[in-house]
C-alpha cells in the first residue's frame, strides 16, 4: 500500500457518490425555506430546549458570537427573536449537538475505518468528549489524561533541535484571549511559525490594502451600507457565505443604493432576497438586489476594473470634475498621473476580451458608477485566491481613489471575512511575519527576547513538514487537511510529522490523517458556558468591520473534560516552558480579565479593554482610513499600475474555481444539498458551461475524472458528475474541499502566497462505464 493510500485522505473517493438530484436554480435567497432548514438542523442536533436556548443568545448583546462567518451585528437595535441566519443556526447546531464521542467509540472504530467516511459523515459523529491519544503504530485513539497530554506535547517540543521545527496553526474561530496567549507562548517558546487560515483566504487583501492604504483591513462600518449610493460586490457569494449581509443590502436598496454584482455564477443571494425576520419576508415578498449583473470570466476582475476606469476617465475628460474627485486625489493620493498614463496604454477591447464581457456591459457599469460619490466595494475569495490577487485588489482601491470613496460616510473598502475571528486573531499577533513594534512590546512587557526572523505561513508550513524540516504540528482549531490545497501532498506532510495535535470541538479528517503520534484536545465551543474558579468567563472577537465584542456561551458543555482554549494554552505553556518562562501563566488561569489587561498594554487600540468590551455591542478599533489617513511610506493612498497577463492555457483545458455549497461553512459540511444552485444529495459535481460539455461529448449526469499537470506532477480527482450550469465558457466550478486535490501546492498568489484555489487549470475526461 503506498504512503498516499495508507489512509483515505478524503479527496478521492468516487464510491461516496450518493445519488444526485437536480432542481431549478433558486431565484430568491432565504425566506421560509431558510427558517425550516435552520430549525430542522438545530432541533435535530441539539433538541428543542437546548436549541432554542442557544439560538436565543446567538449574536445578542451579552450573548455569544456566531462561530461561523465574520459579518457584523447591527450597532444599534438587534432583533430579540433571531439575530442570525440559516448558516449561523447550522453552525450552532454543530456545536450544540448532544452527540458525543468518548473513548469507547474509538475503541470500536479504527482510524482507518473513520478515514474512509466522507467529511460530512465524519462531522455528524459528534463532539469529542475527552482527550485522546494515538500511539505510534496504533489504529485506535485511546483516552489520555490532560496532564499526560500536555507532558507528551511539551516533551516533543523540547526535544526538537530548533523551535522552528514546530508549526502552530490557528483557525479563525479562536478568540482574542486565546489567540493572544497562544502567540505569546509560541514566541516565548522561540518561533514565529504561526500560520493561520487567513493565509488561505484574505492574505491578498491584507497585503494589497496594507501597501495601498496603510492598513490591511477594510474601512467601512455597517452603517455605511445605509448611506452608500452604489455597492459593488466582486467574487463573493453573500447568500451562502455571509447571509446576513443580504439584510444590509436590502436595507441599502430601500435607502436608494444601487448594486452591481460581478461573479462568474449568477448566485441566488446576489439576485433577490426574502428576509424571514420581517413580516414581508414571511409573506414571501422579496427584494430584487442586483441592478447590474456582470458574469465575468474567472479572474476577469482586474481587466474589468481597468476597462471601467478607462471609461470613467473618458467621461471625466469630457466634463472635467464631474466623475473624479480631484480634490481627494490631489490631497490624499500618490501616483495618479502615472496610473493615468498606464491606463492610456491599455486596449479596452483586449480588456473586454480578458474579462469575457461586451463593451456594452462594461459601459453599463461605468455609467452606473460615474455620477456616484459614495461607493462601497465588497469582495471575498473570488478575488483573493488568484495569482494576480494583490494587484486585482489594488485595482479595486484605484477605482475607489478615483471617486474619493474612502474615509467618508457610505464609502470604502469591504473585504468580507470568512471566519468569525480571523481578523481578531491577526490583530492579536497570530502572524508569521510580526511587526517589529509587536515584537518589541512583547519583549518589553514579558521580559523575553522574541524570535526576530519570520516564520512559515500555511503553504510554507506544509512544505516544511513535507520536507522533514518541521516535525511537530499543533492546530488551534480548524480542519487543516481539508482546508489546505494539494490534499495528497499535505496528507504526506502531516504523516511525516512526529506528532500532530488538534484542539477541536468535533471529529474531523485532520485527526485521521496524522503524524507518527497524535493527540486530540477537546475544547469548549462558543456556545458553551466557560466557568473558571467558579466564575463564568467571556471571551471577545473582532468582526469584519473592526468591532470588538464579548462572547459568552450559555449551554452546559457536553462533557466535564472539556477545557477552554485559553486554559489549554496556559497549561501547555507551563508544561513546555517550565521554569524558563518569564510569563505568569497562573494569573491568566485566575480570570480572563488578566489576559485582556495584558492585551491592552501590548496591542494598540485596546485602551480600557475590560471596561469597553463590557459595553453592550462592544467598541470599534481605530481605523485610520476612516479619517482619510493613510500610513503608507508616503503618507498617501497609493495608485497602483498592473498589467493583466492571461495565464497560459491549452485549448482543451478549462479553468476551475472551488466554491462552497449552501449546506457548508468552510470545511464543515452540514448536508448534501446546495439548494440555491439546484443541486441535491451530492457534492461530487462539476458545474460546466453547456457548450463546453457538448464540445467534450458530455451530457448532464455523465461521470468524469478531473486532472491536471503542474510543474510535471499530474493530479487527478476521480468520479465527478458533469452538470450544465450558467457559467462563462471555459469556466467550471466544483465544491471545496473535494477538489483541493487539484490545487497545486506551489500555485500561489504573488506577494501573499495564498493558494490559487479560484483558478485551477484542468481537463475533463469522461469515465468509460464498465461493460456488463
Ligand atoms: S451572517 Fe455570518 S455571523 Fe451572521 S449569523 Fe450568519 S453565519 Fe453567523
Tab-separated table of N, CA, C and O in Angstrom, residues 274-357:
chain	number	residue	atom	x	y	z
A	274	UNK	N	-35.534	37.408	0.366
A	274	UNK	CA	-36.763	37.486	1.146
A	274	UNK	C	-36.356	37.328	2.607
A	274	UNK	O	-35.856	36.276	2.999
A	275	UNK	N	-36.500	38.386	3.389
A	275	UNK	CA	-35.982	38.390	4.759
A	275	UNK	C	-36.972	37.702	5.701
A	275	UNK	O	-38.036	38.250	6.002
A	276	UNK	N	-36.621	36.504	6.205
A	276	UNK	CA	-37.582	35.761	7.020
A	276	UNK	C	-37.821	36.407	8.380
A	276	UNK	O	-38.714	35.981	9.108
A	277	UNK	N	-37.010	37.425	8.728
A	277	UNK	CA	-37.195	38.069	10.030
A	277	UNK	C	-38.146	39.258	9.948
A	277	UNK	O	-38.292	40.010	10.901
A	278	UNK	N	-38.722	39.474	8.771
A	278	UNK	CA	-39.682	40.565	8.654
A	278	UNK	C	-41.034	40.004	8.220
A	278	UNK	O	-41.120	38.901	7.664
A	279	UNK	N	-42.069	40.804	8.452
A	279	UNK	CA	-43.424	40.395	8.096
A	279	UNK	C	-43.529	40.159	6.589
A	279	UNK	O	-44.095	39.180	6.120
A	280	UNK	N	-42.891	41.071	5.826
A	280	UNK	CA	-42.923	40.935	4.358
A	280	UNK	C	-42.276	39.628	3.918
A	280	UNK	O	-42.738	38.953	3.003
A	281	UNK	N	-41.182	39.301	4.594
A	281	UNK	CA	-40.465	38.071	4.258
A	281	UNK	C	-41.325	36.850	4.500
A	281	UNK	O	-41.332	35.906	3.720
A	282	UNK	N	-42.042	36.881	5.628
A	282	UNK	CA	-42.927	35.755	5.948
A	282	UNK	C	-43.991	35.620	4.858
A	282	UNK	O	-44.391	34.522	4.477
A	283	UNK	N	-44.407	36.753	4.314
A	283	UNK	CA	-45.409	36.724	3.234
A	283	UNK	C	-44.766	36.449	1.869
A	283	UNK	O	-45.415	36.564	0.841
A	284	UNK	N	-43.454	36.137	1.899
A	284	UNK	CA	-42.710	35.809	0.672
A	284	UNK	C	-42.600	37.010	-0.269
A	284	UNK	O	-42.519	36.845	-1.487
A	285	UNK	N	-42.638	38.228	0.313
A	285	UNK	CA	-42.413	39.414	-0.522
A	285	UNK	C	-40.915	39.668	-0.529
A	285	UNK	O	-40.295	39.790	0.525
A	286	UNK	N	-40.325	39.705	-1.725
A	286	UNK	CA	-38.869	39.767	-1.763
A	286	UNK	C	-38.353	41.064	-2.362
A	286	UNK	O	-39.102	41.806	-2.984
A	287	UNK	N	-37.069	41.314	-2.147
A	287	UNK	CA	-36.428	42.500	-2.688
A	287	UNK	C	-35.453	42.080	-3.773
A	287	UNK	O	-34.578	41.237	-3.527
A	288	UNK	N	-35.595	42.659	-4.968
A	288	UNK	CA	-34.588	42.439	-6.001
A	288	UNK	C	-33.345	43.195	-5.565
A	288	UNK	O	-33.431	44.364	-5.159
A	289	UNK	N	-32.191	42.555	-5.586
A	289	UNK	CA	-30.996	43.219	-5.072
A	289	UNK	C	-30.131	43.820	-6.175
A	289	UNK	O	-29.796	44.993	-6.148
A	290	UNK	N	-29.775	43.005	-7.148
A	290	UNK	CA	-28.787	43.457	-8.126
A	290	UNK	C	-29.408	44.299	-9.238
A	290	UNK	O	-30.406	43.909	-9.831
A	291	UNK	N	-28.775	45.456	-9.500
A	291	UNK	CA	-29.219	46.293	-10.618
A	291	UNK	C	-28.497	45.905	-11.894
A	291	UNK	O	-29.039	46.031	-12.987
A	292	UNK	N	-27.246	45.472	-11.736
A	292	UNK	CA	-26.491	45.054	-12.913
A	292	UNK	C	-25.650	43.844	-12.528
A	292	UNK	O	-24.846	43.905	-11.592
A	293	UNK	N	-25.857	42.746	-13.243
A	293	UNK	CA	-25.056	41.540	-13.005
A	293	UNK	C	-24.089	41.355	-14.166
A	293	UNK	O	-24.501	41.328	-15.322
A	294	UNK	N	-22.822	41.250	-13.850
A	294	UNK	CA	-21.802	41.048	-14.879
A	294	UNK	C	-21.171	39.668	-14.703
A	294	UNK	O	-20.398	39.451	-13.764
A	295	UNK	N	-21.516	38.717	-15.601
A	295	UNK	CA	-20.963	37.349	-15.476
A	295	UNK	C	-19.540	37.286	-16.016
A	295	UNK	O	-19.281	36.765	-17.086
A	296	UNK	N	-18.648	37.810	-15.226
A	296	UNK	CA	-17.250	37.907	-15.624
A	296	UNK	C	-16.637	36.514	-15.704
A	296	UNK	O	-17.067	35.590	-15.007
A	297	UNK	N	-15.628	36.352	-16.577
A	297	UNK	CA	-14.897	35.078	-16.608
A	297	UNK	C	-14.094	34.949	-15.317
A	297	UNK	O	-13.716	35.956	-14.706
A	298	UNK	N	-13.785	33.728	-14.910
A	298	UNK	CA	-12.945	33.537	-13.728
A	298	UNK	C	-11.648	34.330	-13.917
A	298	UNK	O	-11.004	34.238	-14.962
A	299	UNK	N	-11.310	35.144	-12.918
A	299	UNK	CA	-10.112	36.004	-12.919
A	299	UNK	C	-10.198	37.128	-13.956
A	299	UNK	O	-9.183	37.694	-14.349
A	300	UNK	N	-11.413	37.484	-14.348
A	300	UNK	CA	-11.559	38.609	-15.270
A	300	UNK	C	-11.755	39.939	-14.551
A	300	UNK	O	-12.020	40.959	-15.187
A	301	UNK	N	-11.638	39.953	-13.239
A	301	UNK	CA	-11.973	41.169	-12.475
A	301	UNK	C	-10.989	42.313	-12.739
A	301	UNK	O	-11.388	43.466	-12.835
A	302	UNK	N	-9.694	41.977	-12.803
A	302	UNK	CA	-8.721	43.056	-12.994
A	302	UNK	C	-8.941	43.771	-14.325
A	302	UNK	O	-9.061	45.006	-14.357
A	303	UNK	N	-9.012	43.036	-15.456
A	303	UNK	CA	-9.257	43.763	-16.712
A	303	UNK	C	-10.593	44.497	-16.719
A	303	UNK	O	-10.699	45.576	-17.305
A	304	UNK	N	-11.593	43.939	-16.041
A	304	UNK	CA	-12.877	44.638	-15.978
A	304	UNK	C	-12.719	45.983	-15.248
A	304	UNK	O	-13.186	47.024	-15.731
A	305	UNK	N	-12.056	45.957	-14.116
A	305	UNK	CA	-11.883	47.193	-13.341
A	305	UNK	C	-11.059	48.211	-14.126
A	305	UNK	O	-11.328	49.415	-14.096
A	306	UNK	N	-10.062	47.709	-14.865
A	306	UNK	CA	-9.258	48.629	-15.673
A	306	UNK	C	-10.093	49.226	-16.802
A	306	UNK	O	-9.987	50.421	-17.096
A	307	UNK	N	-10.932	48.394	-17.416
A	307	UNK	CA	-11.785	48.901	-18.502
A	307	UNK	C	-12.767	49.950	-17.956
A	307	UNK	O	-13.008	50.988	-18.589
A	308	UNK	N	-13.317	49.681	-16.793
A	308	UNK	CA	-14.240	50.653	-16.184
A	308	UNK	C	-13.500	51.972	-15.922
A	308	UNK	O	-14.000	53.058	-16.224
A	309	UNK	N	-12.280	51.853	-15.370
A	309	UNK	CA	-11.503	53.075	-15.071
A	309	UNK	C	-11.246	53.867	-16.348
A	309	UNK	O	-11.312	55.108	-16.351
A	310	UNK	N	-10.961	53.159	-17.438
A	310	UNK	CA	-10.726	53.860	-18.715
A	310	UNK	C	-11.971	54.625	-19.170
A	310	UNK	O	-11.898	55.770	-19.605
A	311	UNK	N	-13.127	53.978	-19.038
A	311	UNK	CA	-14.378	54.636	-19.444
A	311	UNK	C	-14.688	55.827	-18.539
A	311	UNK	O	-15.182	56.866	-18.997
A	312	UNK	N	-14.398	55.685	-17.266
A	312	UNK	CA	-14.624	56.807	-16.342
A	312	UNK	C	-13.723	57.986	-16.721
A	312	UNK	O	-14.129	59.149	-16.664
A	313	UNK	N	-12.520	57.635	-17.102
A	313	UNK	CA	-11.575	58.688	-17.460
A	313	UNK	C	-12.050	59.436	-18.705
A	313	UNK	O	-11.969	60.663	-18.792
A	314	UNK	N	-12.576	58.681	-19.682
A	314	UNK	CA	-13.124	59.324	-20.889
A	314	UNK	C	-14.223	60.297	-20.508
A	314	UNK	O	-14.279	61.426	-20.986
A	315	UNK	N	-15.099	59.840	-19.599
A	315	UNK	CA	-16.215	60.707	-19.169
A	315	UNK	C	-15.682	61.926	-18.418
A	315	UNK	O	-16.187	63.043	-18.583
A	316	UNK	N	-14.648	61.737	-17.633
A	316	UNK	CA	-14.058	62.853	-16.876
A	316	UNK	C	-13.458	63.880	-17.835
A	316	UNK	O	-13.583	65.092	-17.635
A	317	UNK	N	-12.823	63.372	-18.899
A	317	UNK	CA	-12.200	64.295	-19.856
A	317	UNK	C	-13.254	65.151	-20.553
A	317	UNK	O	-13.054	66.321	-20.827
A	318	UNK	N	-14.401	64.517	-20.809
A	318	UNK	CA	-15.468	65.259	-21.486
A	318	UNK	C	-16.038	66.345	-20.591
A	318	UNK	O	-16.406	67.416	-21.033
A	319	UNK	N	-16.118	66.048	-19.318
A	319	UNK	CA	-16.711	67.016	-18.377
A	319	UNK	C	-15.859	67.035	-17.111
A	319	UNK	O	-16.187	66.356	-16.123
A	320	UNK	N	-14.741	67.744	-17.136
A	320	UNK	CA	-13.801	67.689	-16.022
A	320	UNK	C	-14.469	68.004	-14.678
A	320	UNK	O	-15.291	68.916	-14.569
A	321	UNK	N	-14.110	67.201	-13.699
A	321	UNK	CA	-14.644	67.414	-12.346
A	321	UNK	C	-15.966	66.727	-12.093
A	321	UNK	O	-16.454	66.707	-10.961
A	322	UNK	N	-16.561	66.133	-13.153
A	322	UNK	CA	-17.883	65.516	-12.963
A	322	UNK	C	-17.791	64.053	-12.530
A	322	UNK	O	-18.761	63.485	-12.034
A	323	UNK	N	-16.641	63.425	-12.749
A	323	UNK	CA	-16.526	61.988	-12.461
A	323	UNK	C	-15.511	61.717	-11.348
A	323	UNK	O	-15.814	61.040	-10.374
A	324	UNK	N	-14.310	62.261	-11.493
A	324	UNK	CA	-13.266	62.023	-10.495
A	324	UNK	C	-13.419	63.014	-9.341
A	324	UNK	O	-13.901	64.141	-9.526
A	325	UNK	N	-12.955	62.602	-8.165
A	325	UNK	CA	-12.898	63.522	-7.031
A	325	UNK	C	-11.488	64.114	-7.000
A	325	UNK	O	-10.583	63.594	-6.347
A	326	UNK	N	-11.300	65.175	-7.760
A	326	UNK	CA	-9.947	65.701	-7.955
A	326	UNK	C	-9.346	66.273	-6.674
A	326	UNK	O	-8.129	66.211	-6.486
A	327	UNK	N	-10.177	66.819	-5.799
A	327	UNK	CA	-9.634	67.347	-4.529
A	327	UNK	C	-9.049	66.209	-3.707
A	327	UNK	O	-7.967	66.306	-3.152
A	328	UNK	N	-9.825	65.120	-3.626
A	328	UNK	CA	-9.348	63.957	-2.853
A	328	UNK	C	-8.054	63.417	-3.464
A	328	UNK	O	-7.084	63.141	-2.749
A	329	UNK	N	-8.080	63.300	-4.794
A	329	UNK	CA	-6.896	62.732	-5.473
A	329	UNK	C	-5.666	63.584	-5.175
A	329	UNK	O	-4.598	63.069	-4.843
A	330	UNK	N	-5.840	64.898	-5.251
A	330	UNK	CA	-4.716	65.811	-5.034
A	330	UNK	C	-4.227	65.757	-3.592
A	330	UNK	O	-3.043	65.681	-3.308
A	331	UNK	N	-5.166	65.767	-2.688
A	331	UNK	CA	-4.826	65.876	-1.270
A	331	UNK	C	-4.326	64.559	-0.669
A	331	UNK	O	-3.444	64.558	0.169
A	332	UNK	N	-4.917	63.459	-1.098
A	332	UNK	CA	-4.692	62.206	-0.348
A	332	UNK	C	-3.992	61.091	-1.106
A	332	UNK	O	-3.765	60.031	-0.526
A	333	UNK	N	-3.711	61.277	-2.386
A	333	UNK	CA	-3.170	60.126	-3.128
A	333	UNK	C	-1.812	60.416	-3.757
A	333	UNK	O	-1.417	61.575	-3.898
A	334	UNK	N	-1.176	59.355	-4.168
A	334	UNK	CA	0.101	59.453	-4.881
A	334	UNK	C	0.048	58.506	-6.068
A	334	UNK	O	-0.511	57.414	-5.963
A	335	UNK	N	0.624	58.920	-7.170
A	335	UNK	CA	0.753	58.032	-8.331
A	335	UNK	C	-0.376	58.163	-9.337
A	335	UNK	O	-0.485	57.324	-10.243
A	336	UNK	N	-1.185	59.223	-9.215
A	336	UNK	CA	-2.343	59.372	-10.107
A	336	UNK	C	-1.907	59.529	-11.567
A	336	UNK	O	-2.416	58.850	-12.460
A	337	UNK	N	-0.955	60.442	-11.826
A	337	UNK	CA	-0.564	60.704	-13.212
A	337	UNK	C	0.001	59.449	-13.880
A	337	UNK	O	-0.347	59.131	-15.017
A	338	UNK	N	0.859	58.758	-13.134
A	338	UNK	CA	1.463	57.536	-13.700
A	338	UNK	C	0.372	56.490	-13.973
A	338	UNK	O	0.408	55.781	-14.990
A	339	UNK	N	-0.612	56.426	-13.093
A	339	UNK	CA	-1.712	55.469	-13.289
A	339	UNK	C	-2.512	55.822	-14.544
A	339	UNK	O	-2.871	54.956	-15.349
A	340	UNK	N	-2.748	57.120	-14.739
A	340	UNK	CA	-3.497	57.545	-15.924
A	340	UNK	C	-2.728	57.223	-17.210
A	340	UNK	O	-3.297	56.754	-18.187
A	341	UNK	N	-1.432	57.466	-17.152
A	341	UNK	CA	-0.605	57.144	-18.338
A	341	UNK	C	-0.655	55.633	-18.615
A	341	UNK	O	-0.731	55.198	-19.761
A	342	UNK	N	-0.623	54.883	-17.544
A	342	UNK	CA	-0.665	53.423	-17.691
A	342	UNK	C	-2.004	52.996	-18.311
A	342	UNK	O	-2.041	52.195	-19.250
A	343	UNK	N	-3.097	53.584	-17.814
A	343	UNK	CA	-4.426	53.250	-18.354
A	343	UNK	C	-4.502	53.532	-19.846
A	343	UNK	O	-5.095	52.774	-20.612
A	344	UNK	N	-3.876	54.661	-20.210
A	344	UNK	CA	-3.910	55.093	-21.604
A	344	UNK	C	-3.353	54.007	-22.535
A	344	UNK	O	-3.815	53.837	-23.653
A	345	UNK	N	-2.367	53.295	-22.043
A	345	UNK	CA	-1.717	52.281	-22.883
A	345	UNK	C	-2.525	50.984	-22.999
A	345	UNK	O	-2.227	50.130	-23.816
A	346	UNK	N	-3.534	50.819	-22.142
A	346	UNK	CA	-4.294	49.562	-22.164
A	346	UNK	C	-5.373	49.623	-23.237
A	346	UNK	O	-6.031	50.659	-23.411
A	347	UNK	N	-5.540	48.520	-23.938
A	347	UNK	CA	-6.512	48.470	-25.025
A	347	UNK	C	-7.854	47.957	-24.492
A	347	UNK	O	-7.934	46.844	-23.958
A	348	UNK	N	-8.874	48.769	-24.635
A	348	UNK	CA	-10.147	48.430	-23.992
A	348	UNK	C	-10.785	47.175	-24.596
A	348	UNK	O	-11.419	46.388	-23.871
A	349	UNK	N	-10.590	46.977	-25.887
A	349	UNK	CA	-11.151	45.749	-26.485
A	349	UNK	C	-10.467	44.513	-25.918
A	349	UNK	O	-11.121	43.505	-25.624
A	350	UNK	N	-9.162	44.615	-25.748
A	350	UNK	CA	-8.425	43.476	-25.173
A	350	UNK	C	-8.889	43.236	-23.735
A	350	UNK	O	-9.076	42.091	-23.313
A	351	UNK	N	-9.098	44.326	-22.988
A	351	UNK	CA	-9.553	44.170	-21.600
A	351	UNK	C	-10.917	43.478	-21.575
A	351	UNK	O	-11.156	42.577	-20.761
A	352	UNK	N	-11.797	43.909	-22.485
A	352	UNK	CA	-13.130	43.289	-22.538
A	352	UNK	C	-13.015	41.793	-22.854
A	352	UNK	O	-13.704	40.963	-22.261
A	353	UNK	N	-12.108	41.476	-23.774
A	353	UNK	CA	-11.898	40.060	-24.124
A	353	UNK	C	-11.423	39.264	-22.914
A	353	UNK	O	-11.900	38.160	-22.655
A	354	UNK	N	-10.507	39.849	-22.152
A	354	UNK	CA	-9.974	39.135	-20.980
A	354	UNK	C	-11.046	38.898	-19.918
A	354	UNK	O	-11.019	37.888	-19.215
A	355	UNK	N	-11.956	39.843	-19.783
A	355	UNK	CA	-12.946	39.654	-18.708
A	355	UNK	C	-14.204	38.937	-19.222
A	355	UNK	O	-15.071	38.563	-18.437
A	356	UNK	N	-14.280	38.735	-20.537
A	356	UNK	CA	-15.376	37.934	-21.075
A	356	UNK	C	-16.704	38.682	-21.143
A	356	UNK	O	-17.768	38.051	-21.183
A	357	UNK	N	-16.644	40.005	-21.166
A	357	UNK	CA	-17.879	40.802	-21.240
A	357	UNK	C	-17.836	41.676	-22.483
A	357	UNK	O	-16.760	41.979	-23.005
